[in-house]
Amino acid sequence: EVQLVESGGGLVQPGGSLRLSCTASGFSFSSYWMSWVRQAPGKGLEWVANIKQDGSVKWYMDSVKGRFTISRDNAKNSLYLQMNSLRAEDTAVYYCARVSIYGDYSFDYWGQGTLVTVSS
Amino acid sequence: SYELTQPPSVSASPGQTASIACSGDELGGKFASWYQQKPGQSPVLVIYQDHKRPSGIPERFSGSNSGNTATLTIGGTQAMDEADYYCQAWDSNTVIFGGGTKLTVL
């Protein structure tokens, strides 16, 4: 059974940093692109970043470029999101998602999400 | 930047057909995917590559994509289908989601 479990969320002050983790199981983690998607309270889904199987290619949404870094450790079946210079508008539930093999960059499995709150 | 537009809400009676549109410039030339999200739950992929259903998704869910509009159709809508639905596409190394549509089953 495919499982994605996020951790690391919490309350952080504006300008602060936080590192999210996602532990994967039930599939060959190193064979898949992975992604972070977020959802602000009461709002829609918003893609944050993607990373290729070997970590050599990374894409980011414009508003997090230079502040967030996606990475992975295939030996530990883990995905990470380092978030720096956090802003109030980064407040959201952050989901770890597996990019499907269908070739359309759809997401076929999602974690339960971890809440990040940026507030003083 | 590329944008996808969805109606905020759609309603349908039980047993009727519900259709949710997603519009974007030349969207028919890209692949569209659709997700269902119920309150307090993570999204679930219901349609990929415009019209294909992942394993476990009921046959009443179908999709199409042509011109500037992708459409998710739910035939024989059930109370359990009440949820938010999001379309998604990929363009220039960016993943885009539509704003979401709340389906109410009256």
PDB file of C-alpha atoms in Angstrom, chain B residues 3-87:
ATOM      1  CA  GLU B   3      -4.445  30.014 -15.765  1.00  0.00           C
ATOM      2  CA  LEU B   4      -7.311  27.545 -15.402  1.00  0.00           C
ATOM      3  CA  THR B   5     -10.802  28.829 -14.642  1.00  0.00           C
ATOM      4  CA  GLN B   6     -13.614  26.854 -13.002  1.00  0.00           C
ATOM      5  CA  PRO B   7     -17.093  27.894 -11.867  1.00  0.00           C
ATOM      6  CA  PRO B   8     -17.211  28.287  -8.074  1.00  0.00           C
ATOM      7  CA  SER B   9     -20.216  26.024  -7.701  1.00  0.00           C
ATOM      8  CA  VAL B  10     -22.351  23.473  -9.521  1.00  0.00           C
ATOM      9  CA  SER B  11     -25.403  21.631  -8.278  1.00  0.00           C
ATOM     10  CA  ALA B  12     -27.166  18.450  -9.328  1.00  0.00           C
ATOM     11  CA  SER B  13     -30.002  16.283  -8.100  1.00  0.00           C
ATOM     12  CA  PRO B  14     -29.294  12.665  -7.148  1.00  0.00           C
ATOM     13  CA  GLY B  15     -29.304  10.478 -10.247  1.00  0.00           C
ATOM     14  CA  GLN B  16     -28.762  13.394 -12.621  1.00  0.00           C
ATOM     15  CA  THR B  17     -25.648  14.269 -14.567  1.00  0.00           C
ATOM     16  CA  ALA B  18     -23.273  16.905 -13.232  1.00  0.00           C
ATOM     17  CA  SER B  19     -20.760  18.650 -15.469  1.00  0.00           C
ATOM     18  CA  ILE B  20     -17.860  20.818 -14.311  1.00  0.00           C
ATOM     19  CA  ALA B  21     -15.961  22.903 -16.833  1.00  0.00           C
ATOM     20  CA  CYS B  22     -12.334  24.017 -16.708  1.00  0.00           C
ATOM     21  CA  SER B  23     -11.168  26.609 -19.209  1.00  0.00           C
ATOM     22  CA  GLY B  24      -7.693  27.667 -20.267  1.00  0.00           C
ATOM     23  CA  ASP B  25      -5.978  28.942 -23.384  1.00  0.00           C
ATOM     24  CA  GLU B  26      -5.658  26.012 -25.812  1.00  0.00           C
ATOM     25  CA  LEU B  27      -6.207  23.612 -22.933  1.00  0.00           C
ATOM     26  CA  GLY B  28      -7.180  20.932 -25.457  1.00  0.00           C
ATOM     27  CA  GLY B  29      -3.522  20.777 -26.476  1.00  0.00           C
ATOM     28  CA  LYS B  30      -2.477  19.781 -22.969  1.00  0.00           C
ATOM     29  CA  PHE B  31      -3.465  16.952 -20.664  1.00  0.00           C
ATOM     30  CA  ALA B  32      -6.085  17.729 -18.019  1.00  0.00           C
ATOM     31  CA  SER B  33      -6.491  15.909 -14.727  1.00  0.00           C
ATOM     32  CA  TRP B  34      -9.234  16.126 -12.113  1.00  0.00           C
ATOM     33  CA  TYR B  35      -9.239  15.706  -8.336  1.00  0.00           C
ATOM     34  CA  GLN B  36     -12.012  15.220  -5.808  1.00  0.00           C
ATOM     35  CA  GLN B  37     -11.556  16.602  -2.303  1.00  0.00           C
ATOM     36  CA  LYS B  38     -14.034  16.048   0.503  1.00  0.00           C
ATOM     37  CA  PRO B  39     -13.964  18.187   3.676  1.00  0.00           C
ATOM     38  CA  GLY B  40     -11.016  17.390   5.890  1.00  0.00           C
ATOM     39  CA  GLN B  41      -9.535  14.903   3.422  1.00  0.00           C
ATOM     40  CA  SER B  42      -6.669  14.882   0.958  1.00  0.00           C
ATOM     41  CA  PRO B  43      -7.394  15.178  -2.769  1.00  0.00           C
ATOM     42  CA  VAL B  44      -8.056  12.047  -4.814  1.00  0.00           C
ATOM     43  CA  LEU B  45      -7.204  11.725  -8.516  1.00  0.00           C
ATOM     44  CA  VAL B  46     -10.379  10.826 -10.432  1.00  0.00           C
ATOM     45  CA  ILE B  47      -9.382  11.550 -14.047  1.00  0.00           C
ATOM     46  CA  TYR B  48      -5.971  11.695 -15.753  1.00  0.00           C
ATOM     47  CA  GLN B  49      -4.895  12.230 -19.358  1.00  0.00           C
ATOM     48  CA  ASP B  50      -8.190  14.015 -20.057  1.00  0.00           C
ATOM     49  CA  HIS B  51     -10.488  10.998 -19.803  1.00  0.00           C
ATOM     50  CA  LYS B  52      -8.839   8.022 -18.095  1.00  0.00           C
ATOM     51  CA  ARG B  53      -9.925   6.721 -14.692  1.00  0.00           C
ATOM     52  CA  PRO B  54      -7.455   5.400 -12.095  1.00  0.00           C
ATOM     53  CA  SER B  55      -8.186   2.019 -10.607  1.00  0.00           C
ATOM     54  CA  GLY B  56     -11.023   2.186  -8.090  1.00  0.00           C
ATOM     55  CA  ILE B  57     -12.728   5.271  -9.522  1.00  0.00           C
ATOM     56  CA  PRO B  58     -16.356   4.556 -10.452  1.00  0.00           C
ATOM     57  CA  GLU B  59     -17.359   4.477 -14.114  1.00  0.00           C
ATOM     58  CA  ARG B  60     -19.793   7.351 -13.570  1.00  0.00           C
ATOM     59  CA  PHE B  61     -16.770   9.693 -13.604  1.00  0.00           C
ATOM     60  CA  SER B  62     -15.695  10.668 -17.113  1.00  0.00           C
ATOM     61  CA  GLY B  63     -13.703  13.446 -18.728  1.00  0.00           C
ATOM     62  CA  SER B  64     -13.139  15.200 -22.017  1.00  0.00           C
ATOM     63  CA  ASN B  65     -10.854  17.952 -23.273  1.00  0.00           C
ATOM     64  CA  SER B  66     -11.099  19.954 -26.479  1.00  0.00           C
ATOM     65  CA  GLY B  67     -10.456  23.482 -27.618  1.00  0.00           C
ATOM     66  CA  ASN B  68     -10.190  25.680 -24.542  1.00  0.00           C
ATOM     67  CA  THR B  69     -12.300  23.562 -22.189  1.00  0.00           C
ATOM     68  CA  ALA B  70     -11.895  20.364 -20.222  1.00  0.00           C
ATOM     69  CA  THR B  71     -15.010  18.875 -18.667  1.00  0.00           C
ATOM     70  CA  LEU B  72     -15.549  16.471 -15.791  1.00  0.00           C
ATOM     71  CA  THR B  73     -18.864  14.667 -16.029  1.00  0.00           C
ATOM     72  CA  ILE B  74     -20.437  12.662 -13.246  1.00  0.00           C
ATOM     73  CA  GLY B  75     -23.281  10.502 -14.534  1.00  0.00           C
ATOM     74  CA  GLY B  76     -25.926   9.390 -12.031  1.00  0.00           C
ATOM     75  CA  THR B  77     -24.671  11.716  -9.309  1.00  0.00           C
ATOM     76  CA  GLN B  78     -24.759  10.324  -5.790  1.00  0.00           C
ATOM     77  CA  ALA B  79     -24.766  12.046  -2.413  1.00  0.00           C
ATOM     78  CA  MET B  80     -21.236  10.759  -1.831  1.00  0.00           C
ATOM     79  CA  ASP B  81     -20.039  12.768  -4.863  1.00  0.00           C
ATOM     80  CA  GLU B  82     -20.639  16.060  -3.029  1.00  0.00           C
ATOM     81  CA  ALA B  83     -17.152  17.559  -2.810  1.00  0.00           C
ATOM     82  CA  ASP B  84     -14.767  20.137  -4.236  1.00  0.00           C
ATOM     83  CA  TYR B  85     -13.350  19.317  -7.651  1.00  0.00           C
ATOM     84  CA  TYR B  86     -10.119  20.722  -9.095  1.00  0.00           C
ATOM     85  CA  CYS B  87      -8.782  20.553 -12.618  1.00  0.00           C
TER      86      CYS B  87
END
